mmCIF file of C-alpha atoms in Angstrom:
data_model
loop_
_atom_site.group_PDB
_atom_site.id
_atom_site.type_symbol
_atom_site.label_atom_id
_atom_site.label_comp_id
_atom_site.label_asym_id
_atom_site.label_seq_id
_atom_site.Cartn_x
_atom_site.Cartn_y
_atom_site.Cartn_z
ATOM 1 C CA MET Q 1 -19.644 -17.497 12.301
ATOM 2 C CA GLU Q 2 -22.826 -16.218 13.979
ATOM 3 C CA LEU Q 3 -21.612 -12.596 13.988
ATOM 4 C CA ALA Q 4 -20.529 -12.959 10.355
ATOM 5 C CA ASN Q 5 -24.064 -14.103 9.461
ATOM 6 C CA VAL Q 6 -25.526 -10.994 11.129
ATOM 7 C CA ILE Q 7 -23.104 -8.764 9.230
ATOM 8 C CA VAL Q 8 -23.996 -10.434 5.913
ATOM 9 C CA ALA Q 9 -27.747 -10.192 6.572
ATOM 10 C CA THR Q 10 -27.424 -6.497 7.444
ATOM 11 C CA ALA Q 11 -25.329 -5.779 4.333
ATOM 12 C CA LEU Q 12 -27.841 -7.597 2.110
ATOM 13 C CA ARG Q 13 -30.699 -5.504 3.520
ATOM 14 C CA ARG Q 14 -28.697 -2.280 3.145
ATOM 15 C CA ALA Q 15 -27.990 -3.089 -0.518
ATOM 16 C CA ALA Q 16 -31.628 -4.229 -1.092
ATOM 17 C CA LEU Q 17 -30.402 -7.628 -2.281
ATOM 18 C CA ASN Q 18 -31.489 -11.188 -1.567
ATOM 19 C CA ALA Q 19 -28.173 -12.722 -2.609
ATOM 20 C CA TRP Q 20 -24.511 -11.965 -3.212
ATOM 21 C CA ILE Q 21 -23.282 -10.554 -6.516
ATOM 22 C CA PRO Q 22 -21.496 -13.348 -8.418
ATOM 23 C CA GLU Q 23 -18.084 -12.376 -9.794
ATOM 24 C CA GLY Q 24 -16.916 -15.649 -11.275
ATOM 25 C CA GLU Q 25 -16.474 -19.234 -10.234
ATOM 26 C CA GLY Q 26 -16.423 -19.335 -6.423
ATOM 27 C CA LYS Q 27 -16.247 -15.552 -5.858
ATOM 28 C CA TRP Q 28 -18.983 -13.151 -4.737
ATOM 29 C CA SER Q 29 -19.180 -9.602 -3.434
ATOM 30 C CA LEU Q 30 -21.625 -7.519 -1.469
ATOM 31 C CA PRO Q 31 -21.257 -3.721 -1.529
ATOM 32 C CA ILE Q 32 -21.567 -1.838 1.733
ATOM 33 C CA GLN Q 33 -20.462 1.695 0.799
ATOM 34 C CA PHE Q 34 -19.051 3.563 -2.178
ATOM 35 C CA LEU Q 35 -16.649 6.224 -0.933
ATOM 36 C CA PRO Q 36 -16.979 9.898 -1.958
ATOM 37 C CA ASP Q 37 -15.506 11.199 -5.197
ATOM 38 C CA GLY Q 38 -14.807 7.710 -6.531
ATOM 39 C CA SER Q 39 -12.052 7.256 -3.943
ATOM 40 C CA GLY Q 40 -12.840 3.622 -3.150
ATOM 41 C CA TRP Q 41 -15.382 1.182 -1.782
ATOM 42 C CA VAL Q 42 -16.251 -0.999 1.182
ATOM 43 C CA GLU Q 43 -17.523 -4.522 0.593
ATOM 44 C CA LEU Q 44 -17.841 -8.026 1.855
ATOM 45 C CA MET Q 45 -15.966 -10.535 -0.304
ATOM 46 C CA ARG Q 46 -16.729 -14.256 -0.252
ATOM 47 C CA LEU Q 47 -14.594 -16.989 -1.809
ATOM 48 C CA ALA Q 48 -14.986 -20.751 -1.930
ATOM 49 C CA PRO Q 49 -12.032 -22.792 -0.662
ATOM 50 C CA GLY Q 50 -9.368 -23.139 -3.341
ATOM 51 C CA VAL Q 51 -10.283 -19.950 -5.221
ATOM 52 C CA ARG Q 52 -7.291 -17.740 -5.899
ATOM 53 C CA LEU Q 53 -7.189 -14.011 -6.540
ATOM 54 C CA GLY Q 54 -4.570 -13.508 -9.220
ATOM 55 C CA LEU Q 55 -1.637 -11.153 -9.097
ATOM 56 C CA HIS Q 56 -2.921 -7.627 -8.482
ATOM 57 C CA ARG Q 57 -1.780 -4.170 -7.399
ATOM 58 C CA HIS Q 58 -3.664 -1.620 -5.326
ATOM 59 C CA THR Q 59 -3.314 2.049 -6.282
ATOM 60 C CA GLY Q 60 -4.499 3.020 -2.785
ATOM 61 C CA GLU Q 61 -4.343 1.353 0.598
ATOM 62 C CA VAL Q 62 -6.508 -1.612 1.568
ATOM 63 C CA HIS Q 63 -7.816 -2.656 4.970
ATOM 64 C CA ALA Q 64 -9.096 -6.248 5.277
ATOM 65 C CA LEU Q 65 -10.669 -7.973 8.275
ATOM 66 C CA THR Q 66 -11.239 -11.704 7.911
ATOM 67 C CA LEU Q 67 -14.631 -12.614 9.373
ATOM 68 C CA ALA Q 68 -14.706 -16.352 8.573
ATOM 69 C CA GLY Q 69 -12.545 -18.943 6.875
ATOM 70 C CA GLU Q 70 -8.893 -18.490 6.039
ATOM 71 C CA ARG Q 71 -6.612 -17.404 3.241
ATOM 72 C CA ARG Q 72 -2.964 -17.884 2.380
ATOM 73 C CA LEU Q 73 -1.079 -14.814 1.209
ATOM 74 C CA ASN Q 74 1.644 -14.953 -1.423
ATOM 75 C CA ASP Q 75 4.269 -14.500 1.313
ATOM 76 C CA GLY Q 76 3.079 -17.729 2.995
ATOM 77 C CA ARG Q 77 1.175 -16.173 5.893
ATOM 78 C CA VAL Q 78 -2.177 -17.728 6.740
ATOM 79 C CA VAL Q 79 -4.863 -15.219 7.716
ATOM 80 C CA ARG Q 80 -7.787 -16.497 9.799
ATOM 81 C CA ALA Q 81 -11.035 -15.148 11.251
ATOM 82 C CA GLY Q 82 -10.270 -12.105 13.379
ATOM 83 C CA ASP Q 83 -7.022 -11.272 11.559
ATOM 84 C CA TYR Q 84 -6.549 -7.823 10.052
ATOM 85 C CA ILE Q 85 -4.306 -7.009 7.099
ATOM 86 C CA HIS Q 86 -3.247 -3.563 5.886
ATOM 87 C CA GLU Q 87 -1.881 -3.257 2.352
ATOM 88 C CA PRO Q 88 -0.192 0.045 1.495
ATOM 89 C CA ALA Q 89 -0.755 1.807 -1.814
ATOM 90 C CA GLY Q 90 1.253 0.116 -4.554
ATOM 91 C CA ASN Q 91 1.203 -3.300 -2.863
ATOM 92 C CA VAL Q 92 1.405 -6.198 -5.329
ATOM 93 C CA ASP Q 93 0.209 -9.615 -4.210
ATOM 94 C CA TRP Q 94 -1.975 -12.650 -4.810
ATOM 95 C CA TRP Q 95 -3.759 -14.866 -2.324
ATOM 96 C CA GLU Q 96 -6.104 -17.829 -2.117
ATOM 97 C CA ALA Q 97 -8.918 -19.107 0.085
ATOM 98 C CA THR Q 98 -7.765 -22.175 1.991
ATOM 99 C CA GLY Q 99 -9.275 -24.559 4.515
ATOM 100 C CA ASP Q 100 -12.698 -26.203 4.467
ATOM 101 C CA GLU Q 101 -15.087 -23.269 4.853
ATOM 102 C CA GLU Q 102 -15.853 -20.276 2.696
ATOM 103 C CA LEU Q 103 -13.747 -17.206 3.235
ATOM 104 C CA LEU Q 104 -15.534 -14.009 4.261
ATOM 105 C CA VAL Q 105 -13.563 -10.756 4.323
ATOM 106 C CA HIS Q 106 -14.649 -7.176 5.085
ATOM 107 C CA VAL Q 107 -12.550 -4.991 2.767
ATOM 108 C CA VAL Q 108 -12.004 -1.244 2.479
ATOM 109 C CA VAL Q 109 -10.377 -0.514 -0.882
ATOM 110 C CA LYS Q 110 -8.991 2.937 -1.662
ATOM 111 C CA GLY Q 111 -8.142 3.733 -5.263
ATOM 112 C CA SER Q 112 -8.333 0.981 -7.894
ATOM 113 C CA VAL Q 113 -7.329 -2.656 -8.163
ATOM 114 C CA GLU Q 114 -5.164 -3.587 -11.144
ATOM 115 C CA TYR Q 115 -4.924 -7.248 -12.153
ATOM 116 C CA LEU Q 116 -1.502 -7.901 -13.623
ATOM 117 C CA GLY Q 117 -0.035 -10.053 -16.352
ATOM 118 C CA ALA Q 118 3.487 -10.702 -17.560
ATOM 119 C CA HIS Q 119 5.994 -8.034 -16.523
ATOM 120 C CA HIS Q 120 3.225 -6.498 -14.363
ATOM 121 C CA SER Q 121 1.295 -5.267 -17.383
ATOM 122 C CA VAL Q 122 -2.230 -4.189 -16.401
ATOM 123 C CA LEU Q 123 -4.790 -6.697 -17.695
ATOM 124 C CA GLN Q 124 -7.796 -5.190 -15.926
ATOM 125 C CA ARG Q 125 -8.374 -2.134 -13.729
ATOM 126 C CA ILE Q 126 -11.324 -2.039 -11.342
ATOM 127 C CA SER Q 127 -12.363 1.377 -10.075
ATOM 128 C CA THR Q 128 -15.143 2.635 -7.818
ATOM 129 C CA ALA Q 129 -17.178 3.478 -10.935
ATOM 130 C CA ASP Q 130 -16.819 -0.148 -12.067
ATOM 131 C CA ARG Q 131 -17.996 -1.446 -8.671
ATOM 132 C CA ILE Q 132 -21.013 0.901 -8.757
ATOM 133 C CA ALA Q 133 -21.829 -0.255 -12.300
ATOM 134 C CA ASP Q 134 -21.558 -3.918 -11.218
ATOM 135 C CA TYR Q 135 -23.970 -3.279 -8.345
ATOM 136 C CA ARG Q 136 -26.480 -1.426 -10.537
ATOM 137 C CA ARG Q 137 -26.268 -4.095 -13.261
ATOM 138 C CA HIS Q 138 -26.903 -6.845 -10.720
ATOM 139 C CA CYS Q 139 -29.867 -4.950 -9.249
ATOM 140 C CA ALA Q 140 -31.358 -4.627 -12.747
ATOM 141 C CA GLU Q 141 -30.819 -8.360 -13.382
ATOM 142 C CA VAL Q 142 -32.641 -9.342 -10.180
ATOM 143 C CA GLY Q 143 -35.334 -6.667 -10.549
ATOM 144 C CA VAL Q 144 -34.644 -4.437 -7.546
ATOM 145 C CA PRO Q 145 -33.938 -0.705 -7.560
ATOM 146 C CA PRO Q 146 -30.364 0.046 -6.486
ATOM 147 C CA ARG Q 147 -29.890 1.964 -3.270
ATOM 148 C CA ASP Q 148 -27.682 4.988 -2.854
ATOM 149 C CA LEU Q 149 -24.693 3.444 -1.107
ATOM 150 C CA THR Q 150 -22.617 6.634 -1.039
#
């Protein structure tokens, strides 16, 4: 966990933030980089044990390195610190943070994330522009100027 703490501290400084961006009960994010031309983003994602990411689809590929904690994927696999997962474009899945400690994942997301409802209808689409807007809104709320993370 010591290396994970260094990574988090560095990412907070880079983003000019004192704390993570809250995204709902037990879920936080920390932007590292917004990719060129709105093609995706790189972030740290933190989830409390028991928090589940609902059914979602990625329009581009995703690379995820678990830095701390563990998560159970919808196919039953348990991913722990040091494990890497690649999700191809079009992948549909859900997963949840398990175990006793918070989950910390370094994620590279290409394209958008679409949260799905019945019959895979799109309930919400999150794009790079949305992630940038979330970061800028949070900076305004905490009174710090946003950095250029492109």
